[in-house]
mmCIF file of C-alpha atoms and ligand atoms in Angstrom:
data_model
loop_
_atom_site.group_PDB
_atom_site.id
_atom_site.type_symbol
_atom_site.label_atom_id
_atom_site.label_comp_id
_atom_site.label_asym_id
_atom_site.label_seq_id
_atom_site.Cartn_x
_atom_site.Cartn_y
_atom_site.Cartn_z
ATOM 1 C CA MET A 154 -0.410 0.107 -0.060
ATOM 2 C CA THR A 155 1.493 3.424 -1.109
ATOM 3 C CA LEU A 156 0.342 6.508 1.168
ATOM 4 C CA ALA A 157 0.185 8.802 -1.990
ATOM 5 C CA GLY A 158 -1.536 11.022 -2.479
ATOM 6 C CA SER A 159 -3.277 10.511 0.878
ATOM 7 C CA ALA A 160 -3.615 13.887 2.510
ATOM 8 C CA PHE A 161 -1.701 12.145 6.433
ATOM 9 C CA GLY A 162 1.879 10.641 5.496
ATOM 10 C CA GLN A 163 3.167 9.624 8.505
ATOM 11 C CA THR A 164 5.539 11.980 9.930
ATOM 12 C CA MET A 165 8.701 10.826 10.779
ATOM 13 C CA PRO A 166 9.533 11.187 14.404
ATOM 14 C CA ALA A 167 12.558 14.430 14.752
ATOM 15 C CA GLY A 168 16.065 13.134 15.473
ATOM 16 C CA ALA A 169 14.504 9.146 13.903
ATOM 17 C CA ASP A 170 16.184 7.096 11.726
ATOM 18 C CA THR A 171 15.911 7.364 8.298
ATOM 19 C CA ARG A 172 17.027 3.311 7.611
ATOM 20 C CA VAL A 173 15.296 2.835 11.174
ATOM 21 C CA TRP A 174 12.635 4.294 10.475
ATOM 22 C CA ASP A 175 12.189 2.830 6.811
ATOM 23 C CA GLU A 176 12.447 -0.466 8.243
ATOM 24 C CA ALA A 177 9.653 -0.028 10.695
ATOM 25 C CA LEU A 178 6.984 0.830 8.011
ATOM 26 C CA LYS A 179 7.734 -1.995 5.858
ATOM 27 C CA ILE A 180 6.971 -3.782 9.386
ATOM 28 C CA HIS A 181 3.805 -1.750 9.471
ATOM 29 C CA ARG A 182 1.644 -2.135 6.681
ATOM 30 C CA LYS A 183 2.486 -5.821 6.181
ATOM 31 C CA ALA A 184 1.490 -6.523 9.346
ATOM 32 C CA ILE A 185 -2.739 -6.989 9.707
ATOM 33 C CA ILE A 186 -3.166 -4.005 12.870
ATOM 34 C CA VAL A 187 -6.229 -4.491 15.134
ATOM 35 C CA ASP A 188 -7.637 -1.508 16.993
ATOM 36 C CA GLY A 189 -9.259 -2.594 19.629
ATOM 37 C CA HIS A 190 -11.419 0.784 20.506
ATOM 38 C CA ASN A 191 -12.714 4.297 18.443
ATOM 39 C CA ASP A 192 -14.839 5.815 19.995
ATOM 40 C CA ILE A 193 -15.902 7.553 16.598
ATOM 41 C CA PRO A 194 -19.577 6.426 16.629
ATOM 42 C CA GLY A 195 -20.979 9.072 19.268
ATOM 43 C CA PRO A 196 -20.513 11.682 16.783
ATOM 44 C CA LEU A 197 -21.932 9.707 13.617
ATOM 45 C CA VAL A 198 -25.314 10.165 15.115
ATOM 46 C CA ASP A 199 -24.804 12.341 17.154
ATOM 47 C CA GLU A 200 -24.260 14.900 14.251
ATOM 48 C CA ASP A 201 -24.827 12.858 11.577
ATOM 49 C CA PHE A 202 -20.927 12.690 11.235
ATOM 50 C CA ASP A 203 -20.323 10.977 8.477
ATOM 51 C CA LEU A 204 -16.655 9.439 7.751
ATOM 52 C CA ALA A 205 -15.465 10.853 4.395
ATOM 53 C CA THR A 206 -15.468 14.108 5.582
ATOM 54 C CA ASN A 207 -12.160 15.044 6.351
ATOM 55 C CA SER A 208 -12.663 14.909 10.043
ATOM 56 C CA VAL A 209 -8.862 18.042 10.698
ATOM 57 C CA GLY A 210 -10.567 20.824 11.762
ATOM 58 C CA ARG A 211 -13.787 19.889 13.870
ATOM 59 C CA PHE A 212 -14.263 19.854 17.314
ATOM 60 C CA GLN A 213 -14.901 17.710 19.632
ATOM 61 C CA LYS A 214 -18.305 18.246 22.401
ATOM 62 C CA ASN A 215 -16.476 17.720 25.138
ATOM 63 C CA GLY A 216 -12.898 17.584 24.349
ATOM 64 C CA GLY A 217 -11.673 20.622 22.347
ATOM 65 C CA THR A 218 -9.935 18.767 20.282
ATOM 66 C CA PRO A 219 -10.723 17.573 16.493
ATOM 67 C CA PHE A 220 -11.513 13.682 15.921
ATOM 68 C CA HIS A 221 -9.156 11.188 14.802
ATOM 69 C CA THR A 222 -10.944 8.873 12.623
ATOM 70 C CA ASP A 223 -11.773 9.300 9.084
ATOM 71 C CA LEU A 224 -11.993 7.402 5.999
ATOM 72 C CA ALA A 225 -8.107 9.047 4.759
ATOM 73 C CA ARG A 226 -6.844 8.863 8.118
ATOM 74 C CA LEU A 227 -8.395 5.673 9.058
ATOM 75 C CA LYS A 228 -6.671 4.124 5.596
ATOM 76 C CA ALA A 229 -3.020 6.513 6.576
ATOM 77 C CA SER A 230 -3.251 4.423 9.156
ATOM 78 C CA GLY A 231 -2.628 0.947 7.467
ATOM 79 C CA VAL A 232 -5.485 -0.121 10.377
ATOM 80 C CA THR A 233 -7.202 -4.045 8.742
ATOM 81 C CA GLY A 234 -9.224 -3.958 11.555
ATOM 82 C CA GLU A 235 -10.737 -0.515 13.906
ATOM 83 C CA PHE A 236 -13.210 -1.271 16.926
ATOM 84 C CA MET A 237 -15.804 0.854 16.791
ATOM 85 C CA SER A 238 -17.505 0.950 20.250
ATOM 86 C CA ILE A 239 -21.103 1.204 20.711
ATOM 87 C CA TYR A 240 -20.743 2.602 24.030
ATOM 88 C CA VAL A 241 -22.980 2.516 26.450
ATOM 89 C CA GLY A 242 -22.446 5.507 29.587
ATOM 90 C CA GLY A 243 -23.898 5.011 33.403
ATOM 91 C CA ASP A 244 -26.286 7.802 32.333
ATOM 92 C CA THR A 245 -27.752 6.571 29.523
ATOM 93 C CA TRP A 246 -28.629 3.601 31.709
ATOM 94 C CA LEU A 247 -30.821 5.813 34.051
ATOM 95 C CA ALA A 248 -32.861 7.558 31.609
ATOM 96 C CA GLY A 249 -33.710 4.043 30.648
ATOM 97 C CA LYS A 250 -32.270 4.563 27.059
ATOM 98 C CA ALA A 251 -29.424 1.983 26.801
ATOM 99 C CA MET A 252 -31.152 -0.933 24.542
ATOM 100 C CA PRO A 253 -32.845 2.068 21.635
ATOM 101 C CA ARG A 254 -28.645 3.802 22.269
ATOM 102 C CA ALA A 255 -27.023 0.522 21.082
ATOM 103 C CA MET A 256 -29.537 -0.130 18.439
ATOM 104 C CA ASP A 257 -28.936 3.696 17.253
ATOM 105 C CA MET A 258 -24.803 3.564 17.053
ATOM 106 C CA ILE A 259 -24.855 0.376 15.737
ATOM 107 C CA ASP A 260 -27.180 1.100 12.652
ATOM 108 C CA ALA A 261 -24.787 4.401 12.188
ATOM 109 C CA VAL A 262 -21.560 1.817 11.939
ATOM 110 C CA TYR A 263 -23.521 0.275 8.863
ATOM 111 C CA ARG A 264 -24.872 2.961 7.375
ATOM 112 C CA GLU A 265 -21.252 3.966 6.609
ATOM 113 C CA ALA A 266 -20.297 0.275 5.574
ATOM 114 C CA GLU A 267 -22.811 1.344 3.302
ATOM 115 C CA LYS A 268 -21.762 4.992 1.982
ATOM 116 C CA HIS A 269 -18.734 3.592 1.881
ATOM 117 C CA PRO A 270 -18.209 0.006 0.804
ATOM 118 C CA GLU A 271 -15.087 0.895 -1.741
ATOM 119 C CA GLN A 272 -13.612 0.997 1.947
ATOM 120 C CA LEU A 273 -15.076 0.128 4.597
ATOM 121 C CA THR A 274 -16.623 -3.855 5.320
ATOM 122 C CA MET A 275 -19.138 -4.591 8.017
ATOM 123 C CA CYS A 276 -16.733 -8.309 9.830
ATOM 124 C CA THR A 277 -17.763 -10.544 12.790
ATOM 125 C CA ALA A 278 -14.928 -13.054 12.284
ATOM 126 C CA ALA A 279 -11.684 -13.338 12.555
ATOM 127 C CA ALA A 280 -11.694 -14.623 9.275
ATOM 128 C CA GLU A 281 -13.296 -11.954 7.699
ATOM 129 C CA ILE A 282 -10.541 -9.751 8.885
ATOM 130 C CA ARG A 283 -7.640 -11.841 7.491
ATOM 131 C CA ARG A 284 -10.009 -11.754 3.708
ATOM 132 C CA ALA A 285 -9.445 -8.038 4.198
ATOM 133 C CA LYS A 286 -5.969 -7.892 4.605
ATOM 134 C CA LYS A 287 -6.293 -9.093 1.433
ATOM 135 C CA MET A 288 -8.404 -7.129 -0.364
ATOM 136 C CA ASN A 289 -7.285 -3.874 0.735
ATOM 137 C CA LYS A 290 -9.932 -2.997 2.609
ATOM 138 C CA THR A 291 -10.495 -1.555 6.103
ATOM 139 C CA CYS A 292 -12.904 -4.083 8.116
ATOM 140 C CA ALA A 293 -15.416 -2.650 10.475
ATOM 141 C CA LEU A 294 -15.840 -4.596 14.085
ATOM 142 C CA MET A 295 -17.774 -3.907 16.755
ATOM 143 C CA GLY A 296 -17.853 -3.893 20.643
ATOM 144 C CA ILE A 297 -20.870 -3.305 23.378
ATOM 145 C CA GLU A 298 -19.000 -0.576 25.926
ATOM 146 C CA GLY A 299 -21.204 -0.863 28.295
ATOM 147 C CA GLY A 300 -23.169 -4.374 29.207
ATOM 148 C CA TYR A 301 -25.837 -2.256 30.176
ATOM 149 C CA ALA A 302 -26.928 -2.046 26.745
ATOM 150 C CA ILE A 303 -28.875 -5.854 27.370
ATOM 151 C CA GLU A 304 -30.722 -4.551 30.257
ATOM 152 C CA ASN A 305 -30.392 -7.583 32.004
ATOM 153 C CA SER A 306 -31.696 -9.964 29.992
ATOM 154 C CA LEU A 307 -29.970 -13.025 27.058
ATOM 155 C CA HIS A 308 -32.467 -12.402 24.622
ATOM 156 C CA ALA A 309 -31.160 -9.164 24.188
ATOM 157 C CA LEU A 310 -27.331 -9.929 24.057
ATOM 158 C CA ARG A 311 -27.528 -12.996 21.992
ATOM 159 C CA ASN A 312 -29.919 -10.077 19.545
ATOM 160 C CA PHE A 313 -26.189 -7.515 19.864
ATOM 161 C CA TYR A 314 -24.115 -11.174 18.244
ATOM 162 C CA ARG A 315 -26.705 -11.708 15.353
ATOM 163 C CA LEU A 316 -26.045 -7.540 14.852
ATOM 164 C CA GLY A 317 -22.943 -8.485 14.905
ATOM 165 C CA VAL A 318 -20.799 -7.546 18.248
ATOM 166 C CA ARG A 319 -18.295 -9.313 18.898
ATOM 167 C CA TYR A 320 -16.895 -8.486 22.105
ATOM 168 C CA MET A 321 -18.671 -6.915 24.735
ATOM 169 C CA THR A 322 -17.060 -4.366 28.001
ATOM 170 C CA LEU A 323 -19.405 -5.123 31.221
ATOM 171 C CA THR A 324 -19.801 -2.173 32.141
ATOM 172 C CA HIS A 325 -18.254 1.633 31.615
ATOM 173 C CA ASN A 326 -17.718 3.304 35.213
ATOM 174 C CA VAL A 327 -21.479 3.047 36.938
ATOM 175 C CA SER A 328 -21.764 -0.024 38.240
ATOM 176 C CA HIS A 329 -24.727 -1.561 37.360
ATOM 177 C CA ASP A 330 -27.374 -5.199 38.721
ATOM 178 C CA TRP A 331 -24.872 -7.385 37.893
ATOM 179 C CA ALA A 332 -21.336 -5.506 37.489
ATOM 180 C CA ASP A 333 -19.431 -3.422 39.837
ATOM 181 C CA ALA A 334 -16.881 -1.593 37.415
ATOM 182 C CA HIS A 335 -13.497 0.061 37.864
ATOM 183 C CA ASN A 336 -14.655 3.426 40.469
ATOM 184 C CA GLY A 337 -17.838 2.071 40.886
ATOM 185 C CA GLU A 338 -20.008 1.744 43.638
ATOM 186 C CA VAL A 339 -19.413 -2.543 45.340
ATOM 187 C CA LYS A 340 -23.070 -3.641 44.206
ATOM 188 C CA ASN A 341 -22.380 -6.847 43.432
ATOM 189 C CA ASN A 342 -18.934 -8.209 45.147
ATOM 190 C CA GLY A 343 -17.856 -8.788 41.457
ATOM 191 C CA LEU A 344 -19.878 -10.150 39.233
ATOM 192 C CA SER A 345 -23.316 -11.546 40.318
ATOM 193 C CA GLU A 346 -25.046 -15.173 39.578
ATOM 194 C CA PHE A 347 -26.365 -13.298 37.001
ATOM 195 C CA GLY A 348 -22.921 -11.781 35.703
ATOM 196 C CA LYS A 349 -21.559 -15.101 35.715
ATOM 197 C CA GLU A 350 -24.403 -16.586 33.068
ATOM 198 C CA VAL A 351 -23.075 -13.550 31.048
ATOM 199 C CA VAL A 352 -20.023 -14.845 31.177
ATOM 200 C CA ARG A 353 -21.216 -18.278 30.046
ATOM 201 C CA GLU A 354 -23.700 -16.673 27.219
ATOM 202 C CA MET A 355 -21.311 -14.783 25.634
ATOM 203 C CA ASN A 356 -18.131 -18.023 25.617
ATOM 204 C CA ARG A 357 -21.123 -19.803 24.602
ATOM 205 C CA LEU A 358 -21.736 -17.586 21.672
ATOM 206 C CA GLY A 359 -18.456 -16.451 20.151
ATOM 207 C CA MET A 360 -18.607 -12.916 22.012
ATOM 208 C CA LEU A 361 -15.408 -12.352 23.329
ATOM 209 C CA ILE A 362 -15.821 -10.304 27.331
ATOM 210 C CA ASP A 363 -13.733 -7.262 27.464
ATOM 211 C CA ILE A 364 -12.614 -6.334 31.819
ATOM 212 C CA SER A 365 -11.191 -2.210 30.471
ATOM 213 C CA HIS A 366 -13.175 -0.980 32.554
ATOM 214 C CA VAL A 367 -14.341 -3.246 35.368
ATOM 215 C CA SER A 368 -12.884 -3.630 38.803
ATOM 216 C CA VAL A 369 -10.969 -5.556 39.378
ATOM 217 C CA LYS A 370 -12.758 -8.601 41.211
ATOM 218 C CA VAL A 371 -14.955 -8.365 38.673
ATOM 219 C CA MET A 372 -11.229 -8.708 36.216
ATOM 220 C CA ASN A 373 -10.697 -11.787 38.537
ATOM 221 C CA ASP A 374 -14.665 -13.227 38.382
ATOM 222 C CA VAL A 375 -14.533 -13.466 34.964
ATOM 223 C CA LEU A 376 -10.235 -15.259 34.050
ATOM 224 C CA ASP A 377 -12.289 -18.206 36.789
ATOM 225 C CA VAL A 378 -15.709 -18.404 34.631
ATOM 226 C CA SER A 379 -14.814 -18.123 30.750
ATOM 227 C CA LYS A 380 -13.836 -20.974 28.608
ATOM 228 C CA ALA A 381 -12.915 -18.329 26.310
ATOM 229 C CA PRO A 382 -9.800 -16.258 26.419
ATOM 230 C CA ILE A 383 -11.020 -12.333 27.565
ATOM 231 C CA ILE A 384 -9.698 -9.282 26.204
ATOM 232 C CA ALA A 385 -9.090 -5.463 27.693
ATOM 233 C CA SER A 386 -10.095 -3.902 24.596
ATOM 234 C CA HIS A 387 -8.683 -0.266 25.682
ATOM 235 C CA SER A 388 -6.680 -0.860 29.039
ATOM 236 C CA SER A 389 -3.177 -0.522 30.234
ATOM 237 C CA ALA A 390 -1.006 -1.238 32.480
ATOM 238 C CA ARG A 391 -0.662 -0.284 36.485
ATOM 239 C CA GLY A 392 1.889 -1.044 37.339
ATOM 240 C CA VAL A 393 3.164 1.628 34.644
ATOM 241 C CA ARG A 394 0.641 4.327 35.840
ATOM 242 C CA ASP A 395 -1.364 3.131 39.045
ATOM 243 C CA HIS A 396 -5.179 3.621 37.533
ATOM 244 C CA THR A 397 -7.813 1.823 38.150
ATOM 245 C CA ARG A 398 -8.478 2.128 34.688
ATOM 246 C CA ASN A 399 -5.401 0.403 34.268
ATOM 247 C CA VAL A 400 -4.815 -3.938 34.619
ATOM 248 C CA PRO A 401 -2.691 -4.858 37.313
ATOM 249 C CA ASP A 402 -0.221 -7.700 36.917
ATOM 250 C CA ASP A 403 -1.428 -10.087 38.700
ATOM 251 C CA VAL A 404 -4.970 -9.923 36.567
ATOM 252 C CA LEU A 405 -2.060 -9.720 33.792
ATOM 253 C CA LYS A 406 -0.520 -12.534 35.088
ATOM 254 C CA ARG A 407 -3.601 -14.185 35.027
ATOM 255 C CA VAL A 408 -5.087 -13.334 30.968
ATOM 256 C CA ALA A 409 -1.464 -14.724 30.198
ATOM 257 C CA GLN A 410 -2.677 -18.447 31.852
ATOM 258 C CA ASN A 411 -6.147 -17.209 29.491
ATOM 259 C CA GLY A 412 -4.872 -17.156 26.301
ATOM 260 C CA GLY A 413 -6.000 -13.371 26.829
ATOM 261 C CA VAL A 414 -4.580 -10.017 24.521
ATOM 262 C CA ILE A 415 -4.570 -6.794 26.677
ATOM 263 C CA MET A 416 -4.494 -3.743 24.301
ATOM 264 C CA VAL A 417 -3.032 -1.204 25.720
ATOM 265 C CA ASN A 418 -5.052 3.060 26.098
ATOM 266 C CA PHE A 419 -3.066 5.745 24.593
ATOM 267 C CA TYR A 420 -4.809 7.870 26.940
ATOM 268 C CA PRO A 421 -2.024 9.817 28.493
ATOM 269 C CA GLY A 422 -4.169 10.165 31.663
ATOM 270 C CA PHE A 423 -3.911 6.501 32.000
ATOM 271 C CA LEU A 424 -0.060 6.232 30.455
ATOM 272 C CA ASP A 425 1.206 9.273 33.229
ATOM 273 C CA GLU A 426 0.837 10.334 35.508
ATOM 274 C CA ARG A 427 1.949 13.406 36.259
ATOM 275 C CA THR A 428 0.111 14.204 32.446
ATOM 276 C CA SER A 429 -2.683 13.352 34.648
ATOM 277 C CA LYS A 430 -1.855 15.483 38.289
ATOM 278 C CA GLU A 431 -1.084 18.673 36.052
ATOM 279 C CA ASP A 432 -4.602 17.875 33.913
ATOM 280 C CA THR A 433 -6.219 17.779 36.885
ATOM 281 C CA ASP A 434 -4.533 20.956 39.096
ATOM 282 C CA ARG A 435 -5.636 23.227 35.374
ATOM 283 C CA SER A 436 -9.272 22.023 35.655
ATOM 284 C CA THR A 437 -9.490 23.248 39.185
ATOM 285 C CA ARG A 438 -6.850 26.200 38.780
ATOM 286 C CA LEU A 439 -9.880 27.439 35.386
ATOM 287 C CA LYS A 440 -13.571 26.437 37.222
ATOM 288 C CA PRO A 441 -14.135 29.730 36.967
ATOM 289 C CA GLN A 442 -13.166 30.960 33.247
ATOM 290 C CA LEU A 443 -14.509 27.589 32.509
ATOM 291 C CA ASP A 444 -17.467 28.257 34.306
ATOM 292 C CA GLU A 445 -18.116 31.880 32.275
ATOM 293 C CA LEU A 446 -17.550 30.139 29.429
ATOM 294 C CA ARG A 447 -20.208 27.737 29.828
ATOM 295 C CA LYS A 448 -22.697 30.130 30.968
ATOM 296 C CA GLN A 449 -21.331 32.844 27.637
ATOM 297 C CA PHE A 450 -21.971 30.128 25.165
ATOM 298 C CA ALA A 451 -24.588 27.976 26.588
ATOM 299 C CA ASN A 452 -26.093 28.148 23.647
ATOM 300 C CA ASP A 453 -23.374 27.414 21.322
ATOM 301 C CA PRO A 454 -21.209 24.207 21.961
ATOM 302 C CA GLN A 455 -19.358 24.624 18.856
ATOM 303 C CA GLY A 456 -18.314 27.994 20.469
ATOM 304 C CA TYR A 457 -18.293 26.849 23.632
ATOM 305 C CA ASN A 458 -15.412 24.369 21.965
ATOM 306 C CA GLU A 459 -13.230 27.069 20.649
ATOM 307 C CA ALA A 460 -13.071 28.977 23.106
ATOM 308 C CA GLU A 461 -12.502 26.586 26.128
ATOM 309 C CA ARG A 462 -9.633 24.590 23.058
ATOM 310 C CA LYS A 463 -7.829 28.191 22.867
ATOM 311 C CA LEU A 464 -7.846 29.010 27.396
ATOM 312 C CA PHE A 465 -6.290 25.266 27.313
ATOM 313 C CA ALA A 466 -3.475 26.297 24.533
ATOM 314 C CA ALA A 467 -2.743 29.157 26.409
ATOM 315 C CA ASN A 468 -2.414 27.112 29.622
ATOM 316 C CA PRO A 469 0.365 24.267 28.820
ATOM 317 C CA ILE A 470 0.501 20.960 30.161
ATOM 318 C CA TYR A 471 2.978 18.034 30.180
ATOM 319 C CA ILE A 472 1.309 15.590 27.654
ATOM 320 C CA THR A 473 3.200 12.820 27.886
ATOM 321 C CA ASP A 474 4.835 10.966 23.868
ATOM 322 C CA TYR A 475 3.927 8.400 22.062
ATOM 323 C CA ARG A 476 7.208 5.805 23.584
ATOM 324 C CA ARG A 477 5.080 6.128 26.676
ATOM 325 C CA ILE A 478 2.560 3.637 24.792
ATOM 326 C CA VAL A 479 5.249 0.982 24.435
ATOM 327 C CA ASP A 480 6.078 1.454 27.830
ATOM 328 C CA HIS A 481 2.752 0.039 29.024
ATOM 329 C CA ILE A 482 3.713 -2.914 26.029
ATOM 330 C CA ASP A 483 7.274 -2.928 27.474
ATOM 331 C CA HIS A 484 5.339 -3.765 30.572
ATOM 332 C CA ILE A 485 2.631 -6.663 29.355
ATOM 333 C CA LYS A 486 5.499 -8.573 27.356
ATOM 334 C CA LYS A 487 7.327 -8.539 30.854
ATOM 335 C CA VAL A 488 4.627 -9.612 32.606
ATOM 336 C CA ALA A 489 2.068 -11.802 31.048
ATOM 337 C CA GLY A 490 4.109 -12.282 27.710
ATOM 338 C CA ILE A 491 4.294 -10.957 24.412
ATOM 339 C CA ASP A 492 1.235 -13.212 23.201
ATOM 340 C CA HIS A 493 -0.939 -11.238 25.583
ATOM 341 C CA VAL A 494 -0.859 -7.784 25.231
ATOM 342 C CA GLY A 495 -2.319 -5.823 21.792
ATOM 343 C CA ILE A 496 -3.657 -1.878 20.649
ATOM 344 C CA GLY A 497 -6.800 0.177 22.049
ATOM 345 C CA SER A 498 -6.861 3.310 20.947
ATOM 346 C CA ASP A 499 -9.423 5.473 22.837
ATOM 347 C CA PHE A 500 -9.075 7.406 19.571
ATOM 348 C CA ASP A 501 -12.388 9.694 19.483
ATOM 349 C CA GLY A 502 -13.218 8.789 23.189
ATOM 350 C CA VAL A 503 -10.038 10.924 24.720
ATOM 351 C CA PRO A 504 -9.886 14.459 24.412
ATOM 352 C CA TYR A 505 -6.223 14.284 23.504
ATOM 353 C CA LEU A 506 -3.031 11.745 22.373
ATOM 354 C CA PRO A 507 0.017 11.371 23.474
ATOM 355 C CA THR A 508 1.986 14.079 21.681
ATOM 356 C CA GLY A 509 3.477 13.613 18.115
ATOM 357 C CA MET A 510 0.064 12.081 17.446
ATOM 358 C CA LYS A 511 -2.560 14.053 15.737
ATOM 359 C CA GLY A 512 -4.835 10.700 15.136
ATOM 360 C CA MET A 513 -4.816 7.544 13.774
ATOM 361 C CA GLU A 514 -2.451 8.825 11.222
ATOM 362 C CA ASP A 515 0.179 8.235 13.523
ATOM 363 C CA LEU A 516 -0.450 4.809 14.261
ATOM 364 C CA ALA A 517 2.944 4.137 12.815
ATOM 365 C CA LEU A 518 4.748 5.096 15.861
ATOM 366 C CA VAL A 519 4.038 2.602 18.207
ATOM 367 C CA THR A 520 5.498 0.474 15.254
ATOM 368 C CA TYR A 521 8.666 2.402 14.640
ATOM 369 C CA GLU A 522 8.964 3.016 18.705
ATOM 370 C CA MET A 523 8.761 -1.307 18.601
ATOM 371 C CA HIS A 524 11.185 -1.454 16.313
ATOM 372 C CA ARG A 525 13.839 0.931 17.575
ATOM 373 C CA ARG A 526 13.519 -0.882 21.418
ATOM 374 C CA GLY A 527 14.159 -3.872 18.954
ATOM 375 C CA TYR A 528 11.468 -5.548 18.768
ATOM 376 C CA THR A 529 11.652 -8.676 16.097
ATOM 377 C CA GLU A 530 9.297 -8.621 13.270
ATOM 378 C CA GLU A 531 6.908 -11.268 14.501
ATOM 379 C CA GLU A 532 6.742 -9.392 18.132
ATOM 380 C CA ILE A 533 5.544 -6.133 16.268
ATOM 381 C CA ARG A 534 3.844 -8.720 14.542
ATOM 382 C CA LYS A 535 1.654 -9.602 17.987
ATOM 383 C CA VAL A 536 1.409 -6.781 19.513
ATOM 384 C CA LEU A 537 -0.147 -5.460 16.584
ATOM 385 C CA GLY A 538 -3.484 -7.806 15.523
ATOM 386 C CA GLU A 539 -1.487 -11.073 15.473
ATOM 387 C CA ASN A 540 -2.315 -11.455 19.136
ATOM 388 C CA PHE A 541 -5.943 -10.448 18.713
ATOM 389 C CA LEU A 542 -6.735 -12.568 16.452
ATOM 390 C CA ARG A 543 -5.389 -15.180 17.973
ATOM 391 C CA ALA A 544 -7.867 -14.680 21.253
ATOM 392 C CA PHE A 545 -10.866 -13.728 18.863
ATOM 393 C CA GLU A 546 -9.986 -17.252 16.751
ATOM 394 C CA GLN A 547 -10.348 -19.625 20.647
ATOM 395 C CA ALA A 548 -12.870 -17.403 20.897
ATOM 396 C CA GLU A 549 -15.163 -19.039 17.551
ATOM 397 C CA ARG A 550 -13.582 -22.135 18.714
ATOM 398 C CA VAL A 551 -14.935 -22.810 22.262
ATOM 399 C CA ALA A 552 -18.618 -21.339 20.552
ATOM 400 C CA GLY A 553 -18.749 -24.178 18.018
ATOM 401 C CA ASN A 554 -17.727 -26.475 20.889
ATOM 402 C CA ARG A 555 -20.956 -24.713 23.419
ATOM 403 C CA GLN A 556 -24.405 -26.030 23.263
ATOM 404 C CA ILE A 557 -27.563 -24.105 23.320
ATOM 405 C CA SER A 558 -28.664 -22.883 26.795
ATOM 406 C CA GLY A 559 -31.815 -22.319 28.243
ATOM 407 C CA GLN A 560 -31.522 -19.221 29.829
ATOM 408 C CA GLY A 561 -33.334 -15.825 29.526
ATOM 409 C CA SER A 562 -33.335 -12.781 31.901
ATOM 410 C CA LEU A 563 -31.945 -11.668 35.446
ATOM 411 C CA LYS A 564 -35.897 -11.309 36.367
ATOM 412 C CA LYS A 565 -35.816 -15.789 36.185
ATOM 413 C CA ILE A 566 -31.897 -16.394 37.260
ATOM 414 C CA LYS A 567 -30.821 -14.089 40.651
HETATM 415 ZN ZN1 ZN B 1957 -14.284 3.076 27.320
#
């Protein structure tokens, strides 16, 4: 694949050795790359955003930074499988709108694939991702973020599978009726009995269980119950950055036994303590100005975004750079092994990316940094996609071996 003619060529990092960079790009373009998490479906639904629209210069509602994703940047990134996040938050659940929200987002992803068949194709199986690579196409895959979406119904879970959903993050940031979130209240002491039934049913279907966002107790309960490899679709290593959204070392060791994959999140706040602290301090310091802007632009979200962006630009903080992503990959490699680490960018789910990364088009920086640190081509390919494909294929095999069971809803299974 050549990037000539693309509006977004990958930018070589300052001071990089051209030979090492060229070698890295060669490995990158040959590899099957699967990214565990992308939140662009939100804007697809809420703003009628079309992926053909050049997203640079547009501004996210809550973050003030340009989108990270559009068709041209997706192509430049070299990604073959992009997991579009069917994100349903705790607030949507509490408002009683979890399932319809998920339905809107699934439809939006299908519509993008229908509008842009020359580049996008809906994929639901590992073999389809491998085939898409040969056809030089990009797979749109879907994962539900937030188990609220199934509204305590295995009937709904099965229908989401039939619609093409291939993983489910059991919670977002709010604990619910059958699983506890990483920073939420302890409602179930981990997974409830119904929660365990959800995991078993996901195994039977061939839907991957995603332990991003859940409490450590839920991570362990899932590992106790699941017969198939699990994933963390967008979480980093707690051993490098102690944050509840990241995965602790003892769980990493269990994931190695389970055959699963921890797909590293690129959000600077999850990667680096200093960035996180400076960000929090800045928000506290600028609160009076931000409150004032909110009043001033009460009916003009674009105007607010622009004003917020300017205010933040005038008050810069330390933002860790892309090399920090590879510190997390190194750590997971050390603790769990090279077979259990992947990438889960969280593009368009985060207000900003590590220094050096403007959006999807800069994904090759991660490959470059691994290559520079001496990772072999085989190791790099594992991290970029082969580990995920192996786990997915294993989950498909587990599904093929399991019988239909009869359970239906939380009411029946307490
Ligand atoms: Zn998330």
